[in-house]
JSON list of C-alpha atoms in Angstrom, two decimals:
[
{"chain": "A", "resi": 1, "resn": "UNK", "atom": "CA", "xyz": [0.00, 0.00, 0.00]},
{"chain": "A", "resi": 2, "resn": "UNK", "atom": "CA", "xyz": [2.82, 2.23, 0.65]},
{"chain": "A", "resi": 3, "resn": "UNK", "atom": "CA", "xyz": [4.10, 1.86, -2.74]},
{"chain": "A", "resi": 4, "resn": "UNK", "atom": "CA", "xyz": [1.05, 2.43, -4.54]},
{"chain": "A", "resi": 5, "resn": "UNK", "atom": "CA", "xyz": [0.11, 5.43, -2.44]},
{"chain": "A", "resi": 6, "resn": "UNK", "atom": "CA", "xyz": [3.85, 7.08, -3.45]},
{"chain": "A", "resi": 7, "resn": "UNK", "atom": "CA", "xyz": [3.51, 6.40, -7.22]},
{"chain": "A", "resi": 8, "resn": "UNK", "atom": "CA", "xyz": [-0.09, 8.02, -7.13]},
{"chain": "A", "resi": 9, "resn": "UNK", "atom": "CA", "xyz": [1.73, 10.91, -5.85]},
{"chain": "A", "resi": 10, "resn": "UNK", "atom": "CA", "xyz": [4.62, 10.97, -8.23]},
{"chain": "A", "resi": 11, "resn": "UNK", "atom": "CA", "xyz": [3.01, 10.20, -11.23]},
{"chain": "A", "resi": 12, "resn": "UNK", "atom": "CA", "xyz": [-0.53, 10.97, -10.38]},
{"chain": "A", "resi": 13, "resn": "UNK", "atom": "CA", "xyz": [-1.99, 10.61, -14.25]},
{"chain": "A", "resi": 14, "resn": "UNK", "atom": "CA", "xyz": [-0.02, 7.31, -14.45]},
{"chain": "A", "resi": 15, "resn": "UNK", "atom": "CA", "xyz": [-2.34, 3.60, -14.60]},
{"chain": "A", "resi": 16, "resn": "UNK", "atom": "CA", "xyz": [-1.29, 1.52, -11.87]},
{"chain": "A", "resi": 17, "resn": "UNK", "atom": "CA", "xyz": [-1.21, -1.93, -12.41]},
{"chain": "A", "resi": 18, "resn": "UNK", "atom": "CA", "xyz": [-0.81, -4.99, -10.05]},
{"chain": "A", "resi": 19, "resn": "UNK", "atom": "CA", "xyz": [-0.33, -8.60, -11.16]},
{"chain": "A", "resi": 20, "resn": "UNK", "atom": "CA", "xyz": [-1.26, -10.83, -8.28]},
{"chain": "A", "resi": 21, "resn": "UNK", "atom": "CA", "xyz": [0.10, -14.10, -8.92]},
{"chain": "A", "resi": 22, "resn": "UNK", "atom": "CA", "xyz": [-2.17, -16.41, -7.15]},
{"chain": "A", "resi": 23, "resn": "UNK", "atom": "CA", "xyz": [-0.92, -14.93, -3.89]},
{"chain": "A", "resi": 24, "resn": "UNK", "atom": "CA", "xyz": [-3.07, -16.10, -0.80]},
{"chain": "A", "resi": 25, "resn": "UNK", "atom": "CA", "xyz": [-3.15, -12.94, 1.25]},
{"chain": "A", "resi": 26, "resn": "UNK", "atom": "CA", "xyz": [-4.99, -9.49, 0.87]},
{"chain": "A", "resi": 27, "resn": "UNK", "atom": "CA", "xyz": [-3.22, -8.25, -2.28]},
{"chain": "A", "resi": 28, "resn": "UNK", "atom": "CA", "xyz": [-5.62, -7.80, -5.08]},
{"chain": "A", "resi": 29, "resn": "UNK", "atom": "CA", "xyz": [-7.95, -6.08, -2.12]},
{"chain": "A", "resi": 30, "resn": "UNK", "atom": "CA", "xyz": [-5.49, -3.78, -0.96]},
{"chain": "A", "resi": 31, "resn": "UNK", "atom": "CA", "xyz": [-4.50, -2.97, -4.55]},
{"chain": "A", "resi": 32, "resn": "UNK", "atom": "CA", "xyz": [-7.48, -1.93, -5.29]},
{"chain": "A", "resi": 33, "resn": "UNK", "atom": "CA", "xyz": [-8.22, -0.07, -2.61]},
{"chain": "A", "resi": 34, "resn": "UNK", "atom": "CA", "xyz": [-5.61, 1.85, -3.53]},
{"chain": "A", "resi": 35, "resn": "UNK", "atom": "CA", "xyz": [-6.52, 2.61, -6.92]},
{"chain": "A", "resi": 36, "resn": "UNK", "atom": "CA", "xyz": [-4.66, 0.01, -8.87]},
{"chain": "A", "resi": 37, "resn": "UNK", "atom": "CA", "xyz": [-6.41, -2.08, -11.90]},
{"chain": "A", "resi": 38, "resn": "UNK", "atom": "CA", "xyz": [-5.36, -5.86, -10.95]},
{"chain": "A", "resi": 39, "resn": "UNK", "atom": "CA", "xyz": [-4.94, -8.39, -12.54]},
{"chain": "A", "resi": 40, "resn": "UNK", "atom": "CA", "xyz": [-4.77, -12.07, -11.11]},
{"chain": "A", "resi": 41, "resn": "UNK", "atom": "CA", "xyz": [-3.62, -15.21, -11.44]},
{"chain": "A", "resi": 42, "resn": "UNK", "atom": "CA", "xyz": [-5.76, -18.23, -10.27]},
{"chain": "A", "resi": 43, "resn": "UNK", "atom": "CA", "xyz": [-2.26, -19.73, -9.05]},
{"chain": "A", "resi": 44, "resn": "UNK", "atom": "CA", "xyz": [0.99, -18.84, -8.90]},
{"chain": "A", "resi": 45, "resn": "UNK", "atom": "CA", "xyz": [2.59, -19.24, -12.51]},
{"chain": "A", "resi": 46, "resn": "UNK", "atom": "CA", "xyz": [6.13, -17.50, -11.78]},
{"chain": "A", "resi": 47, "resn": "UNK", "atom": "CA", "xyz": [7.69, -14.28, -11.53]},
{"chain": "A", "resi": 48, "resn": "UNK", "atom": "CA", "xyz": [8.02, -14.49, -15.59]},
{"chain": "A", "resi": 49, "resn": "UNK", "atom": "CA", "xyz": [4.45, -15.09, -16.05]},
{"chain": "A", "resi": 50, "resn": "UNK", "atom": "CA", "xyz": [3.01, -12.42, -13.75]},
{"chain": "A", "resi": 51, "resn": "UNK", "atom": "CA", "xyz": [5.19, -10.08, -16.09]},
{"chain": "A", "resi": 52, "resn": "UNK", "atom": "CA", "xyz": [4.15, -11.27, -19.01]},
{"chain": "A", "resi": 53, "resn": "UNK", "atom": "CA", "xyz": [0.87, -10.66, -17.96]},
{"chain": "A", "resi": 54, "resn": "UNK", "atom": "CA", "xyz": [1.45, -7.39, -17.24]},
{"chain": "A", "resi": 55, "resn": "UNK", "atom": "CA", "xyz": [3.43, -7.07, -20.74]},
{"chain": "A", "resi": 56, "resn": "UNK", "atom": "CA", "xyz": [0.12, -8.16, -22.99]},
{"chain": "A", "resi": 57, "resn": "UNK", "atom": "CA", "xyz": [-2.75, -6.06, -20.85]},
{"chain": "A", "resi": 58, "resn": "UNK", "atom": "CA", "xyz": [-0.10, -2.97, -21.65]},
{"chain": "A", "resi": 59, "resn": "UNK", "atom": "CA", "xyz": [-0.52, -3.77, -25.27]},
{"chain": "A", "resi": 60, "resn": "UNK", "atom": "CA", "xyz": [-3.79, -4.24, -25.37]},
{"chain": "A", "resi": 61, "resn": "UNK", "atom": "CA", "xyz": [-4.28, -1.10, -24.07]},
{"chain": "A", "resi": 62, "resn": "UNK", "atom": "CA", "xyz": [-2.41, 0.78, -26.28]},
{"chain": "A", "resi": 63, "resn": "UNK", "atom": "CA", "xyz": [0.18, 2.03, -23.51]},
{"chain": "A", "resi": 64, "resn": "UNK", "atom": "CA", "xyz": [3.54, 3.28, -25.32]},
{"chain": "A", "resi": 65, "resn": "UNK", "atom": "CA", "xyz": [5.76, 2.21, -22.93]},
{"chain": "A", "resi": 66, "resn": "UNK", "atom": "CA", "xyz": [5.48, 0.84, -19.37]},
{"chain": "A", "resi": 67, "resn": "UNK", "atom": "CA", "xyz": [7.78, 0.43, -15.87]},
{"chain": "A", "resi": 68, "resn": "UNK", "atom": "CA", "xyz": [8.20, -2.29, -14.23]},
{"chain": "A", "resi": 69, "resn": "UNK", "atom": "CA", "xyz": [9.24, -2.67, -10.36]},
{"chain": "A", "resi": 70, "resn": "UNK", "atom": "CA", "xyz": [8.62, -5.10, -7.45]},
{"chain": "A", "resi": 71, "resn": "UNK", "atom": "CA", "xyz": [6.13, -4.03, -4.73]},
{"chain": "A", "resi": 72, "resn": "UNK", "atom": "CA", "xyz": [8.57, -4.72, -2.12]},
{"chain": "A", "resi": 73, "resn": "UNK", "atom": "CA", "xyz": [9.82, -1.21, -1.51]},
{"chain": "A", "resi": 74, "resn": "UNK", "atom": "CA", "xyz": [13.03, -1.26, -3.29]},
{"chain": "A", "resi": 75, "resn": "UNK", "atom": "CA", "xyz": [12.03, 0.56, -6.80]},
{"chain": "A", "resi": 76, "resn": "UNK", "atom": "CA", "xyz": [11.64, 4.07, -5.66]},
{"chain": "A", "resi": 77, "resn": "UNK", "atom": "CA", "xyz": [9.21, 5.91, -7.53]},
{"chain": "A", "resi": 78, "resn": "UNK", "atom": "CA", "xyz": [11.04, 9.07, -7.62]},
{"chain": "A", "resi": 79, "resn": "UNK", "atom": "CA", "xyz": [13.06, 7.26, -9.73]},
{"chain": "A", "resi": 80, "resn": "UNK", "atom": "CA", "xyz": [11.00, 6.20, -12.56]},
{"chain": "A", "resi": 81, "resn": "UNK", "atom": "CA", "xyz": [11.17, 9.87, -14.77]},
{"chain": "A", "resi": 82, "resn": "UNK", "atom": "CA", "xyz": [14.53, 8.86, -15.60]},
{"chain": "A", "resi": 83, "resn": "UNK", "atom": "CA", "xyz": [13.86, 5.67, -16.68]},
{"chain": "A", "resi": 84, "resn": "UNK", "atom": "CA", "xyz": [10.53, 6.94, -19.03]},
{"chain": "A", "resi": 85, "resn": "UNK", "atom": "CA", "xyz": [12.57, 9.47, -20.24]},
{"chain": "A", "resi": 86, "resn": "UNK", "atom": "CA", "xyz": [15.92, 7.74, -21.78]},
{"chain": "A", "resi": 87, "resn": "UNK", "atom": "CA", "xyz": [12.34, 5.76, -23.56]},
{"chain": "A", "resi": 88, "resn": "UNK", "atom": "CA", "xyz": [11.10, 8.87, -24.22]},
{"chain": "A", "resi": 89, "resn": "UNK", "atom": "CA", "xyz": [14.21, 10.60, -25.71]},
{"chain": "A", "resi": 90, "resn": "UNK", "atom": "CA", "xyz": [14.57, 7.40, -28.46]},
{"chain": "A", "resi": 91, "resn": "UNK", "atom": "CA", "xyz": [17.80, 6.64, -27.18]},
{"chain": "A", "resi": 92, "resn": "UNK", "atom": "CA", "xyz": [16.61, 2.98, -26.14]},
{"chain": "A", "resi": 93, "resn": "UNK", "atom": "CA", "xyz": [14.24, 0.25, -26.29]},
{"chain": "A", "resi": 94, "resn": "UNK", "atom": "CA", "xyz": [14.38, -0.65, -22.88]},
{"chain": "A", "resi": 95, "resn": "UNK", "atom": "CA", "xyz": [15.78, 1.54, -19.56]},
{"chain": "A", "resi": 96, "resn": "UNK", "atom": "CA", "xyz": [16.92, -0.59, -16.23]},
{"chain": "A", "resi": 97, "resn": "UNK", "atom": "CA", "xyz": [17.71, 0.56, -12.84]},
{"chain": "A", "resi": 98, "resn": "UNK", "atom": "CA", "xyz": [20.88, 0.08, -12.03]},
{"chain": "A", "resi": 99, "resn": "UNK", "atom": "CA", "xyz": [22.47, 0.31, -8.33]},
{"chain": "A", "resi": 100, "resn": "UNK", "atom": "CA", "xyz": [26.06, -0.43, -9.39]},
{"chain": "A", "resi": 101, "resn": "UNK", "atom": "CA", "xyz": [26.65, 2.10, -12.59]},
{"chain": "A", "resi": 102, "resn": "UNK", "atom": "CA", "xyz": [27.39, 4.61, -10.16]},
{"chain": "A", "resi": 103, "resn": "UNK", "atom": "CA", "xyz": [27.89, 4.72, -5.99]},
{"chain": "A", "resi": 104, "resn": "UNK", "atom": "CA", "xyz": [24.40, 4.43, -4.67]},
{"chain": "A", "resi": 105, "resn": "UNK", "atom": "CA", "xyz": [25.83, 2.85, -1.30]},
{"chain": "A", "resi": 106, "resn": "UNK", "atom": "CA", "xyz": [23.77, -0.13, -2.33]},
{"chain": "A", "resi": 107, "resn": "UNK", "atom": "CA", "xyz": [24.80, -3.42, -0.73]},
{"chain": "A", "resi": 108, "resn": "UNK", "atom": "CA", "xyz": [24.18, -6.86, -1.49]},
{"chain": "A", "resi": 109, "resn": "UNK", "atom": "CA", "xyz": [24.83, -10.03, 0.77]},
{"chain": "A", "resi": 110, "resn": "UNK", "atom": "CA", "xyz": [27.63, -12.45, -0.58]},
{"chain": "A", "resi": 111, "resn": "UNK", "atom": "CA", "xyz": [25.72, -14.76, -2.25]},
{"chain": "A", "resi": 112, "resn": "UNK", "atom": "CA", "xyz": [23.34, -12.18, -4.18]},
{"chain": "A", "resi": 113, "resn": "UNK", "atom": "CA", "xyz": [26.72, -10.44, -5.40]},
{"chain": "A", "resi": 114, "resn": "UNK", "atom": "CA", "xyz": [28.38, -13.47, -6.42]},
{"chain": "A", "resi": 115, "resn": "UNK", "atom": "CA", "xyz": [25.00, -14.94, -8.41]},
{"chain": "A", "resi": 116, "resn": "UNK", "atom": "CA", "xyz": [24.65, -11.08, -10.15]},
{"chain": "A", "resi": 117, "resn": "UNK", "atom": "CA", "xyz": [28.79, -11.16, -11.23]},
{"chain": "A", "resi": 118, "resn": "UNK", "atom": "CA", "xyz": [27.91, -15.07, -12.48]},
{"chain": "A", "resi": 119, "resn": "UNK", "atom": "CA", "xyz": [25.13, -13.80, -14.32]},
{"chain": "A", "resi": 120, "resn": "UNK", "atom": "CA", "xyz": [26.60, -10.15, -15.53]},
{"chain": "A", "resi": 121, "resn": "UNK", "atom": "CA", "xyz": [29.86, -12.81, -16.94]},
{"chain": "A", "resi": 122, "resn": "UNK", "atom": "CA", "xyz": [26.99, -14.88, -19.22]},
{"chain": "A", "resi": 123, "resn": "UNK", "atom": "CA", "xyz": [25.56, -11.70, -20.10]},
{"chain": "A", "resi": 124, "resn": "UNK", "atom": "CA", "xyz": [29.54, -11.03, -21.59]},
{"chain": "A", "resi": 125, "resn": "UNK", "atom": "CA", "xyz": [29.60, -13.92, -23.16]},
{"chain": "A", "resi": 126, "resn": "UNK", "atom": "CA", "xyz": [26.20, -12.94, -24.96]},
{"chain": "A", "resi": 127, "resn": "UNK", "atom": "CA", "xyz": [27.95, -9.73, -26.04]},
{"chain": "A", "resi": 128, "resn": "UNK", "atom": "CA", "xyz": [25.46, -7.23, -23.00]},
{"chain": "A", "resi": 129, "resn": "UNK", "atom": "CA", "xyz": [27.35, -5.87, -20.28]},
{"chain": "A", "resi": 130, "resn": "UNK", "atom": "CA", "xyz": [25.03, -4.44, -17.89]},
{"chain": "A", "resi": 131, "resn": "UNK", "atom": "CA", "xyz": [26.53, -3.61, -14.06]},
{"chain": "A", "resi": 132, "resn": "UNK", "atom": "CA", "xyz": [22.87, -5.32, -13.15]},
{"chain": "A", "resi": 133, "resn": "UNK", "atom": "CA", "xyz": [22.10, -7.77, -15.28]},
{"chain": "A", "resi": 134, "resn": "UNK", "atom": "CA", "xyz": [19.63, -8.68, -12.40]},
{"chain": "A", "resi": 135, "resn": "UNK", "atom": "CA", "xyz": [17.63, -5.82, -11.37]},
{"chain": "A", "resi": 136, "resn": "UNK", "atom": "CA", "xyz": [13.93, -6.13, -12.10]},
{"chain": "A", "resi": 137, "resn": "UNK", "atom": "CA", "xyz": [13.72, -2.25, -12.36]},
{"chain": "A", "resi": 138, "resn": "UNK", "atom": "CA", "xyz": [13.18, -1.12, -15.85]},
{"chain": "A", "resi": 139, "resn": "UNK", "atom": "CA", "xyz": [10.74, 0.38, -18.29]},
{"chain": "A", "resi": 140, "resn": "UNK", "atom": "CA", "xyz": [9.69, -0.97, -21.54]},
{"chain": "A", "resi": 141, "resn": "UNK", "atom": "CA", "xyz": [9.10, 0.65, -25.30]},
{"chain": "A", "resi": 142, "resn": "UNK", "atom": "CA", "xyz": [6.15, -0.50, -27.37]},
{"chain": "A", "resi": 143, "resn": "UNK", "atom": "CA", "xyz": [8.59, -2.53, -29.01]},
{"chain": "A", "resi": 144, "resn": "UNK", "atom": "CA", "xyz": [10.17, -4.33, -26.51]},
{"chain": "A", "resi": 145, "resn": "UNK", "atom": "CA", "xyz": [6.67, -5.13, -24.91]},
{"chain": "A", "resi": 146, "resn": "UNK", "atom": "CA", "xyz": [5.41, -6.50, -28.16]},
{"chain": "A", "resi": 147, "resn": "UNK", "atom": "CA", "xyz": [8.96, -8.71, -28.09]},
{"chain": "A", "resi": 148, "resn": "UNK", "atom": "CA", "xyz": [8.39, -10.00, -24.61]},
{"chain": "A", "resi": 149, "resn": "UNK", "atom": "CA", "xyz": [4.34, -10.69, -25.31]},
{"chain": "A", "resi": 150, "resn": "UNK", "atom": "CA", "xyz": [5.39, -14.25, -27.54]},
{"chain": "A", "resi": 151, "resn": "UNK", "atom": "CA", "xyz": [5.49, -17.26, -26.57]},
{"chain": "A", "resi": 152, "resn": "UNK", "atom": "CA", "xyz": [9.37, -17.37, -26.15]},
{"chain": "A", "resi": 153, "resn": "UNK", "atom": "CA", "xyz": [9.12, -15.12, -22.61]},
{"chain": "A", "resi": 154, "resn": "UNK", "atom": "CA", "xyz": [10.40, -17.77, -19.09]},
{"chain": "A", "resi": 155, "resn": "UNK", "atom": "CA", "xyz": [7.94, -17.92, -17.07]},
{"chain": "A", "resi": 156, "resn": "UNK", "atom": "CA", "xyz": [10.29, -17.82, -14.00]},
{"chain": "A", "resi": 157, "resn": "UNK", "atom": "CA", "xyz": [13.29, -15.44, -13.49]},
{"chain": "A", "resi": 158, "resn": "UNK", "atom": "CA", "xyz": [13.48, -13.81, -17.18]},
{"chain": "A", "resi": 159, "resn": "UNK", "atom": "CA", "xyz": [16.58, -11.73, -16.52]},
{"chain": "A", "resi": 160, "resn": "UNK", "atom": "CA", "xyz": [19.65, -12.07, -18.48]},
{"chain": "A", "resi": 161, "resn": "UNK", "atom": "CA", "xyz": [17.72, -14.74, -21.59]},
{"chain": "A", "resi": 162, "resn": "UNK", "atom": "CA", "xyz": [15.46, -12.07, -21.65]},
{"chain": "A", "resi": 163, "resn": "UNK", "atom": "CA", "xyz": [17.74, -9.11, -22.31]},
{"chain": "A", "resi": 164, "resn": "UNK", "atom": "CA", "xyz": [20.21, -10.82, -24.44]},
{"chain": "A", "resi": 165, "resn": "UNK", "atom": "CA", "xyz": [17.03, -11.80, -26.80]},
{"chain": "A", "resi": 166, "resn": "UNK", "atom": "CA", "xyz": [16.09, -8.53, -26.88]},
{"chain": "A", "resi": 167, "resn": "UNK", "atom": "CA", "xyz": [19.88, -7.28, -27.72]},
{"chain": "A", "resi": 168, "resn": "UNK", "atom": "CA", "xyz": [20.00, -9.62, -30.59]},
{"chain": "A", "resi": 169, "resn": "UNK", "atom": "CA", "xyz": [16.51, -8.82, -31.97]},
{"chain": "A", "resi": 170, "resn": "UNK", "atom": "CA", "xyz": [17.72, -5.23, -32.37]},
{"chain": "A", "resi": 171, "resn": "UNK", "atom": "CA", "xyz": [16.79, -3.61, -29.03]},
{"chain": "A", "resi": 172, "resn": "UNK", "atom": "CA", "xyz": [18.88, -0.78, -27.66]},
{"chain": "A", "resi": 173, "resn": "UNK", "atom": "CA", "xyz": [18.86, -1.40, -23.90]},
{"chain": "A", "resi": 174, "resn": "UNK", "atom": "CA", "xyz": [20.83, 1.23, -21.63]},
{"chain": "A", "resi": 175, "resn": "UNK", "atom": "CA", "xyz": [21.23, 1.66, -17.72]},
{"chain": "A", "resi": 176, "resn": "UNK", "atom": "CA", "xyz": [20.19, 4.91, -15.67]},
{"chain": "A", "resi": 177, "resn": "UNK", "atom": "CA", "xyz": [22.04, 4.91, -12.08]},
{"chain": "A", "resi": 178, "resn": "UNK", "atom": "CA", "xyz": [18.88, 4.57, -9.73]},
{"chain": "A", "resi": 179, "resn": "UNK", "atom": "CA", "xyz": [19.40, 4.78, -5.78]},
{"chain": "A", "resi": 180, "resn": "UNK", "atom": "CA", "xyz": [17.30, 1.72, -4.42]},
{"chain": "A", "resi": 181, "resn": "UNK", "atom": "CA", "xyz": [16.13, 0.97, -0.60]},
{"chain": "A", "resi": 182, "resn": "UNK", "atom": "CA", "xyz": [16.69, -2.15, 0.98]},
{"chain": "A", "resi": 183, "resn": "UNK", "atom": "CA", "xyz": [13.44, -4.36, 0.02]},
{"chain": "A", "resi": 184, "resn": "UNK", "atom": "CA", "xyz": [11.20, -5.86, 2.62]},
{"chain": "A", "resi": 185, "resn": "UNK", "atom": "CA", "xyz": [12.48, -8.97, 1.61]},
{"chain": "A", "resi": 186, "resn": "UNK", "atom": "CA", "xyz": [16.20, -8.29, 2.13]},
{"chain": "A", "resi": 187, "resn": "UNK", "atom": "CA", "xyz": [15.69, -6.43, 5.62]},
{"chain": "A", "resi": 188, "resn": "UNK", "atom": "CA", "xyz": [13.96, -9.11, 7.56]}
]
């Protein structure tokens, strides 16, 4: 709820949209009490599937571009202008968050940093060096949504796959620096 109520107040003319993904709590009713169209899942299909999801209903609504972020509290909101407008300006296809292009005093545990330098080294082999190949912080062009709507997309953890497809369909993916919070996840 608080991440819904501060994107209402940065980008007040913006549709919210929540994927609930078969979750068994209060999510879809606290979405929507919060203004949000949702959209759910009658069971969890994966991370990759609740995007997709997301990816089509955008198209089908004729949205030109859309931002994607997790509802834990990490993806700050304030954040999201730069994203739209690297989109915005042409200059690329698809615009991700990053917490490593530049000192954000972002930490990761051990584990987290060695999986994201694993995966950023595939990404190298794929010819896409991104400082986080893993962060789920990014907004889309019409084009790259129409690219991750076929049946190709993972339905769990589309990170890297995802972004090297893209890349070698003709894409132009960039990084903004983005400051990110600790997520609930990672501070309990």
């Amino acid at each position: 709820p608080a991440l819904l109520a501060e994107l209402r107040r940065t980008l007040p003319d913006h549709d919210l949209v929540v994927i609930d993904d078969g979750s068994r709590d209060h999510t879809a009713e606290v979405a929507a009490r919060a203004g949000a169209r949702v959209l759910r899942h009658p069971y969890n299909l994966g991370y990759g599937a609740a995007l997709q999801t997301g990816f089509k209903y955008a198209l089908e609504c004729g949205a030109p571009w859309v931002v994607q972020m997790d509802a834990d509290g990490q993806h700050l909101p304030a954040e999201v202008p730069a994203l739209v407008a690297l989109l915005a300006s042409g200059d690329c296809d698809i615009a991700i968050g990053s917490r490593f292009l530049a000192p954000s005093g972002y930490e990761m545990g051990a584990l987290r940093s060695t999986g994201r330098q694993l995966i950023r080294a595939l990404g190298r082999l794929g010819g896409l060096d991104l400082t986080d190949p893993t962060s789920g912080f990014q907004a889309l062009s019409r084009r790259a949504l129409t690219l991750c709507a076929r049946d190709w997309f993972p339905t769990d953890y589309p990170d890297i796959d995802v972004r090297l497809v893209a890349a070698r369909d003709g894409l132009r993916i960039r990084e903004v620096p983005v400051q990110m919070a600790a997520g609930v996840r990672e501070s309990t």
